[in-house]
Short mmCIF file of C-alpha atoms in Angstrom, two decimals:
data_model
loop_
_atom_site.label_atom_id
_atom_site.label_comp_id
_atom_site.label_asym_id
_atom_site.label_seq_id
_atom_site.Cartn_x
_atom_site.Cartn_y
_atom_site.Cartn_z
CA MET N 258 177.62 6.37 59.69
CA SER N 259 180.50 6.88 61.23
CA TYR N 260 183.49 8.04 58.64
CA VAL N 261 186.64 5.98 58.83
CA GLY N 262 189.08 7.49 56.04
CA PRO N 263 192.45 8.71 55.56
CA ASP N 264 191.83 11.84 57.47
CA PHE N 265 191.09 9.80 60.52
CA ASP N 266 193.75 7.34 60.00
CA PRO N 267 196.62 7.60 62.60
CA PRO N 268 200.15 8.72 61.61
CA GLN N 269 202.45 6.56 59.69
CA PRO N 270 206.21 5.72 59.44
CA ARG N 271 207.75 7.74 57.16
CA ARG N 272 208.17 5.35 54.00
CA PRO N 273 210.65 6.19 50.90
CA ARG N 274 209.52 8.40 48.37
CA ARG N 275 206.95 6.71 45.81
CA GLY N 276 206.95 6.74 42.21
CA PRO N 277 204.50 8.87 40.22
CA LEU N 278 202.33 5.99 39.68
CA THR N 279 201.70 5.20 43.22
CA VAL N 280 201.18 9.04 44.01
CA ALA N 281 198.84 8.69 41.30
CA LEU N 282 196.89 5.48 42.86
CA ALA N 283 196.79 7.38 46.43
CA ALA N 284 195.36 10.77 45.54
CA LEU N 285 192.36 8.62 43.73
CA VAL N 286 191.49 6.42 46.53
CA PRO N 287 190.31 9.11 49.22
CA GLY N 288 188.31 10.04 46.33
CA ALA N 289 186.73 6.75 45.61
CA LEU N 290 186.35 5.97 48.98
CA LEU N 291 184.49 9.84 49.87
CA GLY N 292 182.08 8.92 46.63
CA TRP N 293 180.94 5.63 48.00
CA LEU N 294 180.33 7.06 51.68
CA VAL N 295 178.29 9.97 49.89
CA TYR N 296 175.99 7.20 47.69
CA ASP N 297 175.68 4.62 50.94
CA THR N 298 174.51 7.92 52.95
CA VAL N 299 172.15 9.66 50.58
CA GLY N 300 170.88 6.69 48.36
CA GLY N 301 172.75 3.60 48.50
CA SER N 302 171.20 1.99 51.93
CA GLY N 303 167.75 1.49 50.30
CA GLY N 304 164.61 2.44 51.51
CA GLY N 305 162.19 1.76 54.46
CA GLY N 306 164.61 2.19 57.47
CA GLY N 307 163.66 5.84 58.20
CA SER N 308 161.44 7.05 61.50
CA ASP N 309 158.00 7.84 61.40
CA GLY N 310 159.07 11.42 61.65
CA ALA N 311 161.34 11.12 58.22
CA THR N 312 158.62 9.69 56.37
CA VAL N 313 156.13 12.12 57.10
CA ARG N 314 158.89 14.66 56.45
CA ALA N 315 160.14 13.29 52.99
CA ALA N 316 156.14 13.02 51.61
CA THR N 317 155.44 16.22 53.04
CA SER N 318 158.45 17.37 50.88
CA ALA N 319 157.31 15.25 47.63
CA ALA N 320 153.47 16.40 47.90
CA SER N 321 153.20 19.72 49.71
CA SER N 322 153.81 22.00 46.57
CA GLY N 323 151.13 24.38 46.55
CA ALA N 324 147.36 24.66 46.22
CA ALA N 325 146.37 23.15 42.89
CA THR N 326 145.39 25.21 40.07
CA PRO N 327 141.58 25.91 40.26
CA SER N 328 139.62 24.90 37.65
CA SER N 329 137.62 27.19 35.35
CA ALA N 330 134.35 25.16 35.88
CA ALA N 331 131.42 26.74 37.91
CA PRO N 332 130.92 23.84 40.50
CA SER N 333 127.31 24.02 42.52
CA ASP N 334 127.30 25.51 45.77
CA ASP N 335 126.74 22.35 47.27
CA ALA N 336 126.50 23.16 50.98
CA LYS N 337 125.56 19.88 52.04
CA GLN N 338 123.66 19.86 55.09
CA PRO N 339 121.74 17.38 56.50
CA GLY N 340 118.18 16.96 55.05
CA SER N 341 119.74 18.39 51.69
CA PRO N 342 121.05 16.14 48.59
CA SER N 343 124.67 15.76 49.88
CA PRO N 344 127.14 14.07 47.49
CA THR N 345 128.50 10.16 48.20
CA PRO N 346 131.40 9.07 46.79
CA THR N 347 131.22 6.27 44.29
CA LEU N 348 133.74 4.44 42.44
CA ALA N 349 134.11 2.71 38.85
CA HIS N 350 137.66 1.64 38.19
CA PRO N 351 139.25 1.87 41.28
CA THR N 352 143.52 2.37 41.20
CA SER N 353 145.86 0.55 43.38
CA SER N 354 149.17 -0.07 43.98
CA ALA N 355 151.02 -3.19 45.88
CA PRO N 356 152.22 -2.88 49.35
CA VAL N 357 155.59 -2.27 50.40
CA ALA N 358 157.26 -5.53 51.53
CA SER N 359 156.81 -4.88 55.48
CA GLY N 360 154.93 -2.23 57.99
CA PRO N 361 152.57 -2.25 60.59
CA LEU N 362 149.85 -2.28 58.09
CA ARG N 363 150.95 -5.14 56.20
CA GLY N 364 147.86 -7.06 54.85
CA LYS N 365 145.56 -4.39 55.52
CA VAL N 366 143.13 -2.84 52.85
CA VAL N 367 142.30 0.77 52.95
CA VAL N 368 139.64 2.67 50.24
CA ILE N 369 139.95 5.86 50.07
CA ASP N 370 136.89 7.66 48.44
CA PRO N 371 138.04 11.43 46.92
CA GLY N 372 134.59 13.29 46.90
CA HIS N 373 133.47 14.21 43.74
CA ASN N 374 135.23 13.97 40.32
CA PRO N 375 136.31 16.91 38.68
CA GLY N 376 134.92 16.20 35.28
CA ASN N 377 130.98 15.76 37.31
CA PHE N 378 130.23 19.86 35.87
CA GLN N 379 130.54 18.10 32.45
CA HIS N 380 128.04 15.17 32.89
CA THR N 381 125.44 16.84 34.70
CA ALA N 382 122.53 14.37 33.00
CA GLU N 383 124.58 11.04 34.35
CA ILE N 384 125.36 12.52 38.04
CA ASN N 385 121.32 13.70 38.31
CA ARG N 386 120.05 9.79 37.54
CA LYS N 387 118.86 9.07 40.66
CA VAL N 388 120.33 5.73 42.65
CA ASN N 389 118.41 3.29 45.10
CA ILE N 390 120.53 4.31 48.37
CA GLY N 391 118.17 1.49 50.41
CA THR N 392 116.18 4.13 52.41
CA ASN N 393 115.41 6.67 49.35
CA TRP N 394 116.79 7.31 46.01
CA LYS N 395 118.91 10.11 45.52
CA GLU N 396 121.62 11.57 42.67
CA CYS N 397 124.33 9.79 41.27
CA ASP N 398 126.51 12.19 42.25
CA THR N 399 127.10 16.34 42.59
CA THR N 400 129.62 18.58 41.56
CA GLY N 401 130.90 19.49 44.81
CA THR N 402 131.29 22.78 46.09
CA SER N 403 134.80 25.32 45.98
CA THR N 404 135.99 28.49 47.52
CA ASN N 405 134.49 31.59 46.28
CA ALA N 406 138.29 31.74 44.46
CA GLY N 407 137.39 28.82 42.41
CA TYR N 408 139.44 25.80 43.93
CA THR N 409 137.17 23.28 43.88
CA GLU N 410 136.10 20.64 45.98
CA ALA N 411 136.92 17.96 43.41
CA GLN N 412 140.44 19.36 43.05
CA PHE N 413 140.60 19.08 47.07
CA THR N 414 139.59 15.68 47.65
CA LEU N 415 142.21 14.42 44.94
CA ASP N 416 145.27 15.94 46.51
CA VAL N 417 144.60 14.83 49.82
CA SER N 418 143.60 11.35 48.52
CA HIS N 419 146.55 11.08 46.83
CA ARG N 420 148.82 12.37 50.08
CA LEU N 421 146.81 10.07 52.32
CA LYS N 422 147.52 7.06 50.01
CA ALA N 423 151.37 8.07 50.01
CA LEU N 424 151.15 7.38 53.67
CA LEU N 425 149.59 4.60 54.16
CA GLU N 426 151.43 2.75 51.54
CA ARG N 427 154.64 3.90 53.32
CA GLN N 428 153.01 1.68 56.31
CA GLY N 429 152.62 -1.37 54.24
CA ALA N 430 148.92 -1.22 53.64
CA THR N 431 147.27 -1.93 50.24
CA VAL N 432 145.31 1.64 49.13
CA LYS N 433 142.46 1.62 46.60
CA LEU N 434 141.00 5.17 45.49
CA THR N 435 137.70 4.84 43.95
CA HIS N 436 138.72 7.23 41.04
CA ASP N 437 141.78 9.05 39.96
CA ASN N 438 142.79 11.60 37.65
CA GLY N 439 139.92 11.82 35.44
CA SER N 440 138.98 7.91 35.38
CA PRO N 441 136.39 7.56 35.21
CA SER N 442 135.75 10.50 33.70
CA TRP N 443 132.65 11.34 36.08
CA GLY N 444 131.19 9.54 38.81
CA PRO N 445 131.44 7.50 40.17
CA CYS N 446 127.65 7.35 41.66
CA VAL N 447 127.50 6.70 45.30
CA ASP N 448 126.34 3.17 45.27
CA GLY N 449 129.38 2.42 43.22
CA ARG N 450 131.86 4.17 45.57
CA ALA N 451 130.12 1.95 48.37
CA ARG N 452 130.65 -1.20 46.56
CA ILE N 453 134.19 -0.83 45.46
CA GLY N 454 135.18 -0.56 49.14
CA ASN N 455 132.80 -3.80 49.62
CA ASP N 456 134.24 -5.86 46.66
CA ALA N 457 137.82 -5.14 48.30
CA HIS N 458 136.57 -6.17 51.54
CA ALA N 459 138.55 -2.90 53.01
CA ASP N 460 139.58 -2.84 56.71
CA ALA N 461 138.52 0.87 56.93
CA ALA N 462 137.25 3.32 54.16
CA ILE N 463 136.90 6.85 54.15
CA SER N 464 135.58 9.35 51.92
CA ILE N 465 137.35 12.66 51.75
CA HIS N 466 135.04 16.09 51.50
CA ALA N 467 135.23 19.36 52.20
CA ASP N 468 132.02 21.78 53.17
CA GLY N 469 130.25 24.33 51.29
CA SER N 470 128.23 26.03 54.34
CA ALA N 471 127.79 29.86 55.11
CA ALA N 472 130.64 32.12 55.83
CA GLY N 473 131.56 32.35 59.63
CA ASN N 474 130.72 28.59 60.01
CA ARG N 475 134.39 26.57 60.20
CA GLY N 476 135.85 23.52 61.13
CA PHE N 477 135.65 19.89 60.29
CA HIS N 478 133.50 16.78 61.51
CA VAL N 479 133.29 13.42 60.74
CA ILE N 480 130.09 11.69 59.50
CA LEU N 481 129.22 8.17 60.94
CA PRO N 482 126.72 5.80 59.40
CA GLY N 483 123.58 5.23 61.57
CA ALA N 484 121.32 2.37 62.01
CA VAL N 485 120.26 1.60 58.77
CA HIS N 486 118.07 -1.43 57.52
CA SER N 487 116.25 -0.71 54.93
CA GLY N 488 116.25 -2.38 51.13
CA ALA N 489 119.71 -2.97 50.10
CA ALA N 490 121.04 -1.31 53.17
CA ASP N 491 122.09 -2.72 56.27
CA THR N 492 124.71 -0.55 58.17
CA ARG N 493 123.93 -2.45 61.77
CA PRO N 494 127.10 -5.25 61.54
CA ILE N 495 129.36 -1.92 60.70
CA VAL N 496 127.82 0.98 63.03
CA ALA N 497 129.82 0.41 66.06
CA ARG N 498 133.39 -0.20 64.16
CA SER N 499 132.78 2.86 62.13
CA ALA N 500 132.18 5.09 64.80
CA SER N 501 135.51 3.78 66.26
CA LEU N 502 136.86 4.52 62.86
CA GLY N 503 135.43 7.73 63.29
CA GLU N 504 136.38 8.86 66.71
CA ARG N 505 139.98 8.16 65.78
CA VAL N 506 140.40 9.90 62.85
CA ALA N 507 138.51 12.94 64.34
CA GLY N 508 140.65 12.95 67.36
CA ASN N 509 143.89 12.78 65.21
CA PHE N 510 142.95 15.47 62.97
CA VAL N 511 142.37 18.33 65.22
CA ARG N 512 145.95 16.92 66.98
CA VAL N 513 147.71 17.72 63.83
CA THR N 514 146.02 20.14 61.91
CA GLY N 515 145.01 22.54 64.60
CA GLU N 516 141.65 22.63 62.73
CA PRO N 517 138.56 23.00 65.43
CA ALA N 518 135.58 20.93 65.50
CA SER N 519 132.75 22.30 63.38
CA ASN N 520 131.16 25.19 65.09
CA TYR N 521 127.36 24.75 62.93
CA ILE N 522 127.01 20.82 63.57
CA GLY N 523 127.79 18.14 65.68
CA ASP N 524 127.78 20.26 69.08
CA GLY N 525 131.57 20.89 69.03
CA THR N 526 132.23 17.32 69.00
CA GLY N 527 133.43 17.14 65.32
CA LEU N 528 131.17 13.69 64.73
CA VAL N 529 127.99 13.81 63.02
CA THR N 530 125.42 10.41 62.15
CA ARG N 531 123.56 10.31 59.24
CA LYS N 532 121.30 8.17 57.45
CA ASP N 533 120.86 9.76 53.84
CA LEU N 534 124.10 8.89 52.65
CA GLY N 535 124.37 6.40 49.91
CA GLY N 536 128.33 5.84 50.25
CA LEU N 537 127.41 5.02 54.04
CA ASN N 538 123.98 3.27 53.82
CA LEU N 539 125.29 0.67 51.33
CA SER N 540 128.58 0.11 52.91
CA THR N 541 129.54 -3.47 54.38
CA VAL N 542 132.84 -2.43 55.43
CA PRO N 543 133.82 0.14 58.52
CA LYS N 544 133.19 3.28 56.99
CA VAL N 545 133.07 7.47 58.00
CA PHE N 546 133.26 10.58 55.67
CA ILE N 547 135.19 13.50 56.57
CA GLU N 548 134.49 16.99 55.82
CA CYS N 549 137.83 18.72 56.47
CA GLY N 550 136.57 22.14 56.56
CA ASN N 551 134.13 24.67 55.26
CA MET N 552 135.68 26.01 51.73
CA ARG N 553 132.97 28.93 51.55
CA ASP N 554 134.81 30.38 54.97
CA SER N 555 138.02 32.59 54.50
CA LYS N 556 139.58 31.44 57.34
CA ASP N 557 139.08 27.59 56.31
CA ALA N 558 139.44 28.29 52.71
CA ALA N 559 143.08 29.63 53.32
CA LEU N 560 143.85 26.40 54.52
CA LEU N 561 142.40 24.01 52.69
CA THR N 562 144.31 26.09 49.59
CA SER N 563 147.60 25.48 50.95
CA GLY N 564 149.56 22.20 50.51
CA ALA N 565 151.07 22.05 53.54
CA TRP N 566 147.63 22.29 55.42
CA ARG N 567 146.72 19.56 53.01
CA GLN N 568 149.45 17.58 54.13
CA LYS N 569 148.63 18.00 57.60
CA ALA N 570 145.40 17.03 56.65
CA ALA N 571 146.48 13.80 55.25
CA GLN N 572 148.73 13.11 58.07
CA GLY N 573 145.83 13.58 60.73
CA ILE N 574 143.58 11.22 58.62
CA SER N 575 146.19 8.32 58.45
CA GLU N 576 147.10 8.37 62.16
CA GLY N 577 143.33 7.90 62.99
CA ILE N 578 143.18 5.11 60.33
CA VAL N 579 146.63 3.32 61.58
CA SER N 580 145.15 3.67 65.35
CA PHE N 581 142.04 1.82 64.31
CA LEU N 582 143.68 -0.36 61.85
CA ARG N 583 146.44 -1.73 64.75
CA SER N 584 143.21 -1.63 67.44
CA SER N 585 141.72 -4.65 65.44
#
């Protein structure tokens, strides 16, 4: 905003000497005007008018407060390789917020599934219970993995999910989480996580994870649903749309974060198709998983424990989802 005030007024003819009251009032006017201008510039004009870059900077400033405090729990070493028990997000009491009044994603619904739950390790009997994922029976959920220093996957996934939720809501989307901040206290089970996205009629759903592979294995990969038609599972209607979502997420994730595609799975494409994950098998809406990096590799762990990098991860995922939704 341009400033027009006493300092920029043209010179005026000399006037008769003013009385004390007139002088006092004249001294107050510039200060009041300046105060109004500061208010108008900093906060008085309302939100929603900034550029995308300004929005991202604001989100980064608000959310990038460093790595979360490591949990004292000892999570299991879940490498989550194809063929081994692999945790899938669940859901019980989804959390959501109303979309902003306008934005390119107004009317769109996104479900974010933070992998695992920080409380899972206290409920091993519950999460070890088997549930039907269509192709077979698998554990309700797992505790997830962690860095060697103890920063857990469940902490990581919640943090990235919160950042992602904020970015998408700023563009007008309605965003739901499958669980949040200890509610429910464990899980939900993988079938429940899928059901949350289905019941929300989500336009896109994504499950946030980090891997627990061997040191030296690094990079991200996005998991796409394979064509499954067995029992309660039928992914055939969502396979193509999910592939489009996954490709856009992968492309934007590598561009924004600089994290390379996995060097140990996916043949360098950053894309993997699986048929053994209940969160994908039971989904009736376009859905993918993303393993943002390997928590057991020192280079990846340094990124995953950085608040600034987690903001980049959320931004890359967000841009992939936005690209997918705008192409719909």
